[in-house]
Short mmCIF file of C-alpha atoms in Angstrom, two decimals:
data_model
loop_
_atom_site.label_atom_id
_atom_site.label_comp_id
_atom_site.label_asym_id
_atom_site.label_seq_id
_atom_site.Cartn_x
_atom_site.Cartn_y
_atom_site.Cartn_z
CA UNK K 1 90.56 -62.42 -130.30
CA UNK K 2 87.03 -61.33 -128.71
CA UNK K 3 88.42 -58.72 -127.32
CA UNK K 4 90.19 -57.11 -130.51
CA UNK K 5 86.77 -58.26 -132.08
CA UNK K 6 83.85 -56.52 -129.86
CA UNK K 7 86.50 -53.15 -130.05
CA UNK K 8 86.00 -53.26 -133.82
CA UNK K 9 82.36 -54.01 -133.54
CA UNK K 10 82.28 -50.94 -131.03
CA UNK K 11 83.81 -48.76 -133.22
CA UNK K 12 81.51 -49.40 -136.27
CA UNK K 13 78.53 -48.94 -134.17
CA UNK K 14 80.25 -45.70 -133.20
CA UNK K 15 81.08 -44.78 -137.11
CA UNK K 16 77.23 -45.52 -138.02
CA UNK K 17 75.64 -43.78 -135.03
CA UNK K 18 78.15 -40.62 -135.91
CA UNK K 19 77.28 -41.08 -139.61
CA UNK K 20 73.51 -40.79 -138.75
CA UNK K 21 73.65 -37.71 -136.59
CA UNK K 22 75.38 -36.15 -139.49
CA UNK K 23 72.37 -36.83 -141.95
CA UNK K 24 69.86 -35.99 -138.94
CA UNK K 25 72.13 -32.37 -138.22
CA UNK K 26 72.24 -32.51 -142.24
CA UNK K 27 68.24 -32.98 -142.75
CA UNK K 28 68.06 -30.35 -140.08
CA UNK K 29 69.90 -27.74 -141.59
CA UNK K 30 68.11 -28.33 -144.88
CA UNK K 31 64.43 -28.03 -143.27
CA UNK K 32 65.83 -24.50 -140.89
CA UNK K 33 64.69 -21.49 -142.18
CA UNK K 34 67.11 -19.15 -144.28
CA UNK K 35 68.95 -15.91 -142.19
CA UNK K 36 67.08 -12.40 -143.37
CA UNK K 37 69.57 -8.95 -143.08
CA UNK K 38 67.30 -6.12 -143.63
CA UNK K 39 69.39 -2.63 -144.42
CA UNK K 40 67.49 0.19 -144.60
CA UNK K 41 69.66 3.29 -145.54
CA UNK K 42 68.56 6.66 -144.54
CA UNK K 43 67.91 9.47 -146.96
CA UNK K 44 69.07 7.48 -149.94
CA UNK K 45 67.34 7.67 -153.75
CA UNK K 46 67.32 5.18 -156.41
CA UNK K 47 69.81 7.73 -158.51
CA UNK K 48 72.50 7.48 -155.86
CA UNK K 49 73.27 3.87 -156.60
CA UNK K 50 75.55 3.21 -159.68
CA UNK K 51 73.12 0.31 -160.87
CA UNK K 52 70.57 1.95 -161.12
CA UNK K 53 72.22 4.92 -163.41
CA UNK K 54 73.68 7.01 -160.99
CA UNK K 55 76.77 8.97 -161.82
CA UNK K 56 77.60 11.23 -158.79
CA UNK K 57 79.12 8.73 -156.38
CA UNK K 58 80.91 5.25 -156.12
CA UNK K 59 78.81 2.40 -155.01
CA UNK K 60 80.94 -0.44 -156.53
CA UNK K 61 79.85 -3.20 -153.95
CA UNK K 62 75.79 -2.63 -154.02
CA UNK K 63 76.92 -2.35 -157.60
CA UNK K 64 77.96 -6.48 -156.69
CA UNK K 65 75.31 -6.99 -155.25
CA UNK K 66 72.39 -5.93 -157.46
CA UNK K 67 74.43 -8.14 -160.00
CA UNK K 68 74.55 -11.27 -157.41
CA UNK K 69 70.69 -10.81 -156.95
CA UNK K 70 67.43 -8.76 -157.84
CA UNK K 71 66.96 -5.03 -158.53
CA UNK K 72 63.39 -3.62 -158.32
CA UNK K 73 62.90 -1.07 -160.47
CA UNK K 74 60.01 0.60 -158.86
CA UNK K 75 60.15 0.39 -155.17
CA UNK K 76 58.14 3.34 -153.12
CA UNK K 77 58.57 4.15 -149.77
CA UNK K 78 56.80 7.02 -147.71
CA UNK K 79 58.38 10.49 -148.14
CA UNK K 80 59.76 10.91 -144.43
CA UNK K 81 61.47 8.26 -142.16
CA UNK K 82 58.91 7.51 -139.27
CA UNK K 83 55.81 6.78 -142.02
CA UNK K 84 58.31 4.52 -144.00
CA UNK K 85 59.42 2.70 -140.35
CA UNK K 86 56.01 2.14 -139.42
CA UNK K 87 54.46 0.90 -142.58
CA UNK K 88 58.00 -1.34 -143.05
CA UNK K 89 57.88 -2.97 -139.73
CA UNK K 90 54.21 -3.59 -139.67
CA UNK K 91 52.74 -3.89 -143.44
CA UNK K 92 50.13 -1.51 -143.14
CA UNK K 93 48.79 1.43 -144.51
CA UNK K 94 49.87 4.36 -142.35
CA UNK K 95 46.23 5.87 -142.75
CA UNK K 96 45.90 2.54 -140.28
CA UNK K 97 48.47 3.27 -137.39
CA UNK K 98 50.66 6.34 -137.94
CA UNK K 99 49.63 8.46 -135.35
CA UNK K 100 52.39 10.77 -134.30
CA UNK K 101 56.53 11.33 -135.55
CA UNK K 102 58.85 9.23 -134.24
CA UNK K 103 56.30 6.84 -133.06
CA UNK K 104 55.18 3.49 -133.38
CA UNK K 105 52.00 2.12 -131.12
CA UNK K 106 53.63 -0.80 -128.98
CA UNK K 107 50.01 -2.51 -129.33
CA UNK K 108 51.00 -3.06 -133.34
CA UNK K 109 52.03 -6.65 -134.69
CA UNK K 110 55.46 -6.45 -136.36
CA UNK K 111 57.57 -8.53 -138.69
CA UNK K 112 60.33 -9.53 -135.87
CA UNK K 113 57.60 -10.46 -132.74
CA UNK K 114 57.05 -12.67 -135.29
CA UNK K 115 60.25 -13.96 -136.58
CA UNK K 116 61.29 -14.34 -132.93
CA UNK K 117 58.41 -16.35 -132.31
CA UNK K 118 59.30 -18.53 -135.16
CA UNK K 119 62.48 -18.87 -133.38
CA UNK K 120 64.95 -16.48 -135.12
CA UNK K 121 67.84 -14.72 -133.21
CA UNK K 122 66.43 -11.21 -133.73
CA UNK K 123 68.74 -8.18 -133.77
CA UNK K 124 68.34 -4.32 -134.54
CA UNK K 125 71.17 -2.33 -134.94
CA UNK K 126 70.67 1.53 -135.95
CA UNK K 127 68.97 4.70 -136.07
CA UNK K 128 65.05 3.97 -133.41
CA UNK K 129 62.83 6.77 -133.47
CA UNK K 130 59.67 4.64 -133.21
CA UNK K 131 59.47 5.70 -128.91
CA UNK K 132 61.92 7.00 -126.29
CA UNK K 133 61.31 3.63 -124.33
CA UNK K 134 64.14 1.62 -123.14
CA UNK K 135 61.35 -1.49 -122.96
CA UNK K 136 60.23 -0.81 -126.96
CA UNK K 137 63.01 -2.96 -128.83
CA UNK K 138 62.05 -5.98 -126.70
CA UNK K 139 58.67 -5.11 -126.99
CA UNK K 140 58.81 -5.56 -130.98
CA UNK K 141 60.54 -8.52 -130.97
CA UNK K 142 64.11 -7.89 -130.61
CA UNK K 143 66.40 -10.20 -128.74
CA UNK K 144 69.62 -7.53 -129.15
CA UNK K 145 69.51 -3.93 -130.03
CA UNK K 146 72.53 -0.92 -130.73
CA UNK K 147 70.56 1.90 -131.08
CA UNK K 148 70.99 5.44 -131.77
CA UNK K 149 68.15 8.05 -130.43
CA UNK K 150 66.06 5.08 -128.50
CA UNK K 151 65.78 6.91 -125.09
CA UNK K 152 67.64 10.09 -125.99
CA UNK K 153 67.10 12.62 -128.61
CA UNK K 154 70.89 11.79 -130.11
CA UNK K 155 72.65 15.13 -129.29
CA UNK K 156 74.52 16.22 -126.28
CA UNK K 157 73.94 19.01 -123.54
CA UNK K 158 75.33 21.28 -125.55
CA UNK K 159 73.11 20.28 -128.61
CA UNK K 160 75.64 19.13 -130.73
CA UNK K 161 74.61 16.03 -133.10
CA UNK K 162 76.17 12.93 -131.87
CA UNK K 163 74.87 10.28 -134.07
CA UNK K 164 78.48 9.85 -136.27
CA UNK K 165 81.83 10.62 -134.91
CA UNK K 166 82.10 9.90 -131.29
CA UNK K 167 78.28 8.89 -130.90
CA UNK K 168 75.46 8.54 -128.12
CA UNK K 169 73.90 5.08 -128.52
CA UNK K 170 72.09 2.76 -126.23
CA UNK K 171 73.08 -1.46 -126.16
CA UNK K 172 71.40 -3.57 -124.55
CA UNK K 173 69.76 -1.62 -121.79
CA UNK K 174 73.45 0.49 -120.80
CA UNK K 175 74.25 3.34 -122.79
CA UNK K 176 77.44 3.53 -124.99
CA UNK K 177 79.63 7.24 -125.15
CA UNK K 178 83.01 6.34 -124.70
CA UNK K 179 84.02 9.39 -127.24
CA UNK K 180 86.99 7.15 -128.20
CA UNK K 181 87.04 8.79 -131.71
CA UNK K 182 84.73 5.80 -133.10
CA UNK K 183 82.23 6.49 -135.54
CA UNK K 184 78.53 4.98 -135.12
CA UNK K 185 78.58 2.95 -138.28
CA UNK K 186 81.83 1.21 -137.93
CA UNK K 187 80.10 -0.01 -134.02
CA UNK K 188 77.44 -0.80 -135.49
CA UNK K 189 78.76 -3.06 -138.12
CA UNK K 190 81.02 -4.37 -135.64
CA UNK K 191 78.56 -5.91 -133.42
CA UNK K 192 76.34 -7.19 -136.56
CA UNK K 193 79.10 -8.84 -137.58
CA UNK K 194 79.73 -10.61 -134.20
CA UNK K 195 76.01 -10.98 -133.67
CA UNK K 196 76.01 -13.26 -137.40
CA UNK K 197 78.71 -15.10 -135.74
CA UNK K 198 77.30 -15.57 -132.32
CA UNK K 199 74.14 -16.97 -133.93
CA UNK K 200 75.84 -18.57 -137.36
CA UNK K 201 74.09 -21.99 -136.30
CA UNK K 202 70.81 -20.89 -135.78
CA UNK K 203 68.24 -18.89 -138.21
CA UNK K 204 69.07 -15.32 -137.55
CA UNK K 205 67.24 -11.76 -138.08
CA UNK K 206 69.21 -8.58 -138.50
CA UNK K 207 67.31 -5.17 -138.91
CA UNK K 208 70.16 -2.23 -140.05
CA UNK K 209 68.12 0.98 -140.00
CA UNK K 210 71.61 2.75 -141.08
CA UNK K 211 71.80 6.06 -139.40
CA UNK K 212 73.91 7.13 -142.81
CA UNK K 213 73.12 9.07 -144.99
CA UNK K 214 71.16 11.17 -143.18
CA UNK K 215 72.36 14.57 -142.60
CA UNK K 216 74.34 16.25 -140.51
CA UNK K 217 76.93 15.86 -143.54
CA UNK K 218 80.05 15.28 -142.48
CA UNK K 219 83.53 13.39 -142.76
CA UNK K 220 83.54 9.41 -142.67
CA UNK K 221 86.47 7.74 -141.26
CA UNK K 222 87.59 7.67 -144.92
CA UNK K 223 87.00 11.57 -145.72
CA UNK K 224 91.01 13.01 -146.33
CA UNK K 225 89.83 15.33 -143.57
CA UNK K 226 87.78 12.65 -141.11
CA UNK K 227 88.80 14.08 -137.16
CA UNK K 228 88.51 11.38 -134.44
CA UNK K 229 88.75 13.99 -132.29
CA UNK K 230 85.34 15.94 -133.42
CA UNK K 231 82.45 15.40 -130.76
CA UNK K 232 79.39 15.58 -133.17
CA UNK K 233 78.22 18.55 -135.29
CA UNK K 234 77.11 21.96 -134.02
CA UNK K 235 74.98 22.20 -137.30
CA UNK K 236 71.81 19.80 -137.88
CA UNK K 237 73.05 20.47 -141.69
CA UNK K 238 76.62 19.66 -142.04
CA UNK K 239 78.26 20.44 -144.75
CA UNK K 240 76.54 18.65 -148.21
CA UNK K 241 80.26 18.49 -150.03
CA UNK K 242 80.53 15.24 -148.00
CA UNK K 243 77.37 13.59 -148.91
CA UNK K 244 79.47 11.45 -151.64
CA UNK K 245 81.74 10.33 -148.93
CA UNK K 246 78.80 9.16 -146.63
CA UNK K 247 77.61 7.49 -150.04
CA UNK K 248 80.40 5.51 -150.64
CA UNK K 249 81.39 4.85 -146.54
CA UNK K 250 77.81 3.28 -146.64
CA UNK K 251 78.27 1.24 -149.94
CA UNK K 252 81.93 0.09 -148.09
CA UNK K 253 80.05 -0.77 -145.00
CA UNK K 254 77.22 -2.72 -146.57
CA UNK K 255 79.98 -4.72 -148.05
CA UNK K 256 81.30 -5.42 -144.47
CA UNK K 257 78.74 -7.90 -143.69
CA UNK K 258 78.49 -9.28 -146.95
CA UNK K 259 82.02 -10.20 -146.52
CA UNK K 260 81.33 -11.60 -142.92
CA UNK K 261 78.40 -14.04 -144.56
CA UNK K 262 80.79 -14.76 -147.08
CA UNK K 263 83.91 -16.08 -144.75
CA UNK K 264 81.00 -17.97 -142.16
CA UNK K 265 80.01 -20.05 -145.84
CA UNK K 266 76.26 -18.22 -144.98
CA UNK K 267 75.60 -16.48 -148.01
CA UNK K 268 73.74 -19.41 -149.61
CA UNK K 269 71.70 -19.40 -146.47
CA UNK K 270 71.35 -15.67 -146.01
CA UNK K 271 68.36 -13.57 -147.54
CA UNK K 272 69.92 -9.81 -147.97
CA UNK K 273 67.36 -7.19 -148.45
CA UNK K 274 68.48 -3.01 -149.52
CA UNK K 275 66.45 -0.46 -149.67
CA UNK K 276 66.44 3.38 -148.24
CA UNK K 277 63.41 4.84 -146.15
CA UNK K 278 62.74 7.85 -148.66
CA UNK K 279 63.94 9.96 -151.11
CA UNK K 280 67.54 11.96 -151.28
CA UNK K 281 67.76 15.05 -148.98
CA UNK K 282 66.84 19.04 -150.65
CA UNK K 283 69.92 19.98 -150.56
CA UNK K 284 71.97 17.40 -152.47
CA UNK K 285 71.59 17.12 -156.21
CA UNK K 286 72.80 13.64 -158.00
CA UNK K 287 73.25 12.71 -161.77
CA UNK K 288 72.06 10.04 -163.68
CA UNK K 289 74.29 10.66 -166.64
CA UNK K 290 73.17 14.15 -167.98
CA UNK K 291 70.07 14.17 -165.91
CA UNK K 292 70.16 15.66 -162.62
CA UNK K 293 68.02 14.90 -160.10
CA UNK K 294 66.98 17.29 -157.04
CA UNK K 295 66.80 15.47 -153.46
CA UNK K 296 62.69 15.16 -152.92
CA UNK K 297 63.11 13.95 -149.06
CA UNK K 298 59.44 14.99 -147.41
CA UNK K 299 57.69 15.66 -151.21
CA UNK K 300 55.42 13.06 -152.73
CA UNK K 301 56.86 13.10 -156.06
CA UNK K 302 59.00 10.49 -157.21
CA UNK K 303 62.42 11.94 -156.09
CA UNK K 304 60.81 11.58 -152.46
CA UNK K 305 59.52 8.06 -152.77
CA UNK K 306 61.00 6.03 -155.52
CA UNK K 307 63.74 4.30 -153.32
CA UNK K 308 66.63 1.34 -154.18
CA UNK K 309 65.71 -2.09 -153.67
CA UNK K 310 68.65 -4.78 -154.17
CA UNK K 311 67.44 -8.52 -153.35
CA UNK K 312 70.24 -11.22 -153.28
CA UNK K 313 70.20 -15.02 -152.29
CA UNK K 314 72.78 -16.82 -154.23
CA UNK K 315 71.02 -20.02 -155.34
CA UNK K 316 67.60 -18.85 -154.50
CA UNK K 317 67.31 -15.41 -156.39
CA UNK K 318 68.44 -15.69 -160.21
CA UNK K 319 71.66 -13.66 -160.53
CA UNK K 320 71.60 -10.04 -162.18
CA UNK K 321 67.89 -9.88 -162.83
CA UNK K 322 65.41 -6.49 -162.90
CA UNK K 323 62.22 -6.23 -162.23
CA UNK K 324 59.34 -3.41 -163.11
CA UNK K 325 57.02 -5.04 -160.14
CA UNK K 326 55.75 -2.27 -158.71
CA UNK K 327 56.40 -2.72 -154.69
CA UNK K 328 55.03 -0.42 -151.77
CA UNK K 329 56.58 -0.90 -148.53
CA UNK K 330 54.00 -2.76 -146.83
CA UNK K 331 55.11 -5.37 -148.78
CA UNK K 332 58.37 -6.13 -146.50
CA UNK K 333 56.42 -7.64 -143.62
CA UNK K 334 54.71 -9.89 -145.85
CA UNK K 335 57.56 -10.99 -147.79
CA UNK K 336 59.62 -11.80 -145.18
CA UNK K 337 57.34 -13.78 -143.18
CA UNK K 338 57.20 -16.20 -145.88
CA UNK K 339 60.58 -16.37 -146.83
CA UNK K 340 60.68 -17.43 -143.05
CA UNK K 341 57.57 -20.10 -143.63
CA UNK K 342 55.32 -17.94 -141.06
CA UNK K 343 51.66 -18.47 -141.95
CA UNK K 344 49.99 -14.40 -141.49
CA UNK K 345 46.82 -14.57 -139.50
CA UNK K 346 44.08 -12.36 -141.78
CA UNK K 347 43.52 -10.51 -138.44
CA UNK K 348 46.55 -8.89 -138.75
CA UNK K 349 44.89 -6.89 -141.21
CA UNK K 350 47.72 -6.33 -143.79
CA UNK K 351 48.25 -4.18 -146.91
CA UNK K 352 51.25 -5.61 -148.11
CA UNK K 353 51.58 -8.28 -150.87
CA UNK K 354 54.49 -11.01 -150.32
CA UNK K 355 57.18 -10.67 -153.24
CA UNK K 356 58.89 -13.96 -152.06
CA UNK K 357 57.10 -16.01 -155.20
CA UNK K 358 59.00 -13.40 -157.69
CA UNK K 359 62.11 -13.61 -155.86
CA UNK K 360 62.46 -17.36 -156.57
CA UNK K 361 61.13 -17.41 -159.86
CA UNK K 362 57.22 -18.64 -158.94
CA UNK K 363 54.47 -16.95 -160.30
CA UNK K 364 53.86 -14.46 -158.22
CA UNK K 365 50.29 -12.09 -157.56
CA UNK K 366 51.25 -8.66 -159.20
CA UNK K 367 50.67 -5.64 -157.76
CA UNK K 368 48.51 -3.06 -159.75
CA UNK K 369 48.49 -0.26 -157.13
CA UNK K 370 50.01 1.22 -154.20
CA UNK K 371 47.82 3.34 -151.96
CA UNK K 372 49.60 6.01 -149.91
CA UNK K 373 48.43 8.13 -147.04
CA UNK K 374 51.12 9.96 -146.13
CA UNK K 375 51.02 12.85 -143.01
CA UNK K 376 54.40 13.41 -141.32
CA UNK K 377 52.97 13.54 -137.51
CA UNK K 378 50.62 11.10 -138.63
CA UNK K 379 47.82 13.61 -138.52
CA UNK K 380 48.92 14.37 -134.43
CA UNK K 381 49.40 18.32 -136.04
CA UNK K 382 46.13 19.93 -137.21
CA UNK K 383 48.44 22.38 -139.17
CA UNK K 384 50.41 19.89 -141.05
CA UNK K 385 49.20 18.41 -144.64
CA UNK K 386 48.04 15.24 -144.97
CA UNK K 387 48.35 13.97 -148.99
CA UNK K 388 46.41 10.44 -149.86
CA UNK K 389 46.93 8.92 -153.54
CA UNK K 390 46.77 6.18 -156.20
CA UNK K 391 49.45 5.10 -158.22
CA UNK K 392 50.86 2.86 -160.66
CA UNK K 393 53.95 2.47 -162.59
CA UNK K 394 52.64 5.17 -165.27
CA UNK K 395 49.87 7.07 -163.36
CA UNK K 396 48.76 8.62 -159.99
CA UNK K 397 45.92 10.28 -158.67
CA UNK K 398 45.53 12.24 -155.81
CA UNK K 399 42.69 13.01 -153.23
CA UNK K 400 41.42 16.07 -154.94
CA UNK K 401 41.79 14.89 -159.01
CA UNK K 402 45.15 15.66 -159.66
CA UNK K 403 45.55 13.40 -162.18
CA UNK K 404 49.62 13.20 -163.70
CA UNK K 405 51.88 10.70 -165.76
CA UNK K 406 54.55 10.06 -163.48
CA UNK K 407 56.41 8.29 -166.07
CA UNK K 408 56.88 11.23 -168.17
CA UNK K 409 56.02 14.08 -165.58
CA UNK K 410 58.03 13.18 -162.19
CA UNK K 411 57.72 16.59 -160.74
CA UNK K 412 54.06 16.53 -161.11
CA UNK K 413 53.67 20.07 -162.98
CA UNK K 414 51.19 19.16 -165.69
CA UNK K 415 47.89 17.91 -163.77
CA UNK K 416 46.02 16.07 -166.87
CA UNK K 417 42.06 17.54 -167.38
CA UNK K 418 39.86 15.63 -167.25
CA UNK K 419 38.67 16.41 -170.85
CA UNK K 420 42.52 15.70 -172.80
CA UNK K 421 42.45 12.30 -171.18
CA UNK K 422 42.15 9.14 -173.60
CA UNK K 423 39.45 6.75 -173.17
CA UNK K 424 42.57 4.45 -171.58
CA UNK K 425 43.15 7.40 -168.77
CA UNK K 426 39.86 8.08 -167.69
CA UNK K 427 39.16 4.10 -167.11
CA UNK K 428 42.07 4.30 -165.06
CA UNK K 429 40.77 7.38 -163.27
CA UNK K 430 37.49 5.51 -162.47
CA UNK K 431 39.44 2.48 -160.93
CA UNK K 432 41.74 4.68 -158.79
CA UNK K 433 39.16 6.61 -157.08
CA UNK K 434 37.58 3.79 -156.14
CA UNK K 435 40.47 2.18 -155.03
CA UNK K 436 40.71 5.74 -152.41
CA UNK K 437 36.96 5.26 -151.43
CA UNK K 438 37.89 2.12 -150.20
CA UNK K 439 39.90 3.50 -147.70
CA UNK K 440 37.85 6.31 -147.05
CA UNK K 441 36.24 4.61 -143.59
CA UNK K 442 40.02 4.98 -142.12
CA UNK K 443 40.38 8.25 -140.32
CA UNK K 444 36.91 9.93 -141.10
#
């Protein structure tokens, strides 16, 4: 009788101490910090994407998304990829700490040191060009990288471009370029995916620069004439006919880690941020409807800046919501450092506003400008342009008084005088160039 007696005790000690880890692993889970997945597509407009009124190609799953979560309605990036990489990753002005293409200074604070300090699993996964060290990815706060163009300029000896079909990519230190008839994206989604399983149980960090769309244009493993066989293009251009094909392979692929939150039960503890570093390339022309719209990569009118963003946390971020908030890309860094609970030291000096309050429905500080500085070699090249301006949702102003209505004027052809603006306009004149006098002691 004692005997059967102390067993039974034993085993409801052993039922309450297993009960009470599960409420401690429980309370644990509750107070850890949500997963962040960043994807960044390259070359991409707003009128690409079907939710946002674009007509030209099939984007059914962002199309899902956007209605799971939050579309911004007035995102602006930079006009060229390094500007809109730097100011991203480290929520400044680029008038601050762009100083050359394909660049970053390792000296800068960015939004994964910190995240990794915080104690996220930090992974980056895509197209570098911010230095052609192998050290740099570490350096910024990256526990993992699969990179395309880190320590290599991305093309062969013979100078054919090998960032799609059989790629050249760097992991981890060794270099990947097996020429198995792969193609880069479906890699790279591969080892996201295994990376979000690897770290399901901790709070994770995954950066997707996606090397799509840029050009060369060419078949995706779903194009009726994709060749496994190929070994990169001879052409930097490609062909544009396939541009709607890269469209949609990167709308399918986006979808492939969705799906992989889904099946791990992480989307309610997953933060899943789209956007595109600039503007649609020249060549391609898209429809919104009736309206065509040119490809403005590298111009600072709207078709070169005014870039997707798709926000979705189920149970966090109300479901198919839009948003006129204007938002400037040094807004990311702040944003996601307090989704993640990281308190920003005012040292760091930052531009950006956090958009976190809006995102879960808390009154959030609006902003009522973006200030851009934009130089593609960051001013390195005496020869190239550098273009500095104001803007709002309506207006913009430029170093130099051009003065348009972007709202009705996109393509900037009608530069308002002075002397046909309303009362309204000039006051807003006034405020803008003092807005760019305040940043006139950068640079001088």
């Amino acid at each position: 009788m004692y005997f059967n007696y102390s067993v039974s005790r034993v085993r409801k000690i052993m039922c309450l101490g297993l009960y009470l880890l599960c409420l401690l692993v429980s309370a644990q889970n509750s107070n850890q910090p949500p997963n962040i997945v960043l994807i960044m597509v390259d070359d991409l407009g707003y009128e690409c994407i079907n939710s946002y009124g674009g007509t030209s190609y099939n984007t059914p799953h962002l199309s899902a998304l956007a209605k799971s979560g939050l579309q911004f309605e007035n995102c602006h990036s930079q006009p060229i990829c390094t500007p809109s990489r730097v100011k991203l990753m480290t929520g400044k002005s680029n008038k601050k700490n762009h100083t050359k293409f394909g660049y970053l200074n390792p000296k800068e604070k960015t939004f994964s040191q910190l995240l990794n300090k915080k104690g996220y699993a930090t992974l980056i996964a895509g197209k570098w060009q911010l230095g052609r060290k192998a050290s740099l990815p570490k350096n910024f706060g990256f526990d993992e990288y699969l990179l395309w163009q880190l320590t290599t300029s991305g093309r062969d000896s013979t100078g054919r471009d090998k960032r799609y079909v059989n790629p050249v990519l760097e992991m981890n230190g060794s270099y990947y370029e097996e020429n198995e008839g792969k193609y880069s994206t479906d890699i790279m989604i591969d080892y996201i995916n295994d990376f979000i399983y690897r770290k399901k149980d901790q709070p994770f960090f995954v950066y997707y620069p996606m090397i799509l769309t840029h050009c060369p244009f060419d078949p995706t493993p779903h194009s009726k004439d994709w060749d496994p066989t190929d070994m990169g293009s001879k052409t930097y251009n490609g062909n544009a006919k396939y541009f709607g094909d890269m469209v949609s392979y990167m709308d399918f692929s986006v979808s492939r880690i969705v799906n992989t939150l889904d099946q791990l039960g992480l989307r309610k503890k997953t933060l899943i941020i789209f956007t595109a570093d600039n503007g649609t390339d020249v060549p391609v022309v898209s429809m919104m409807d009736n309206i065509s719209v040119v490809g403005g990569k590298g111009k600072t009118t709207d078709n070169g800046t005014h870039v997707p963003l798709i926000v979705s946390w189920p149970g966090k971020v109300k479901p198919n919501a839009h948003t006129n908030t204007l938002i400037d890309f040094s807004d990311f860094f702040p944003t996601i450092c307090d989704v993640a609970g990281i308190q920003l030291d005012s040292n760091l000096d930052l531009d950006g506003i956090s958009f976190y309050p809006e995102l879960i429905g808390k009154k959030a500080i609006q902003r009522r400008w973006i200030h851009t500085w934009y130089n593609r070699d960051g001013g390195s090249n005496p020869l190239r342009a550098t273009r500095e301006w104001v803007r709002d949702e309506t207006y913009k102003l430029y170093v130099g008084n051009e003065f348009y209505n972007v709202k009705k004027d996109p393509e900037e052809q009608y530069n308002i005088p002075l002397e046909l603006m309303s009362d309204d306009e000039k006051t807003l004149r006034q405020e803008f160039i003092a807005i760019l006098q305040s940043y006139t002691y950068l640079r001088n």
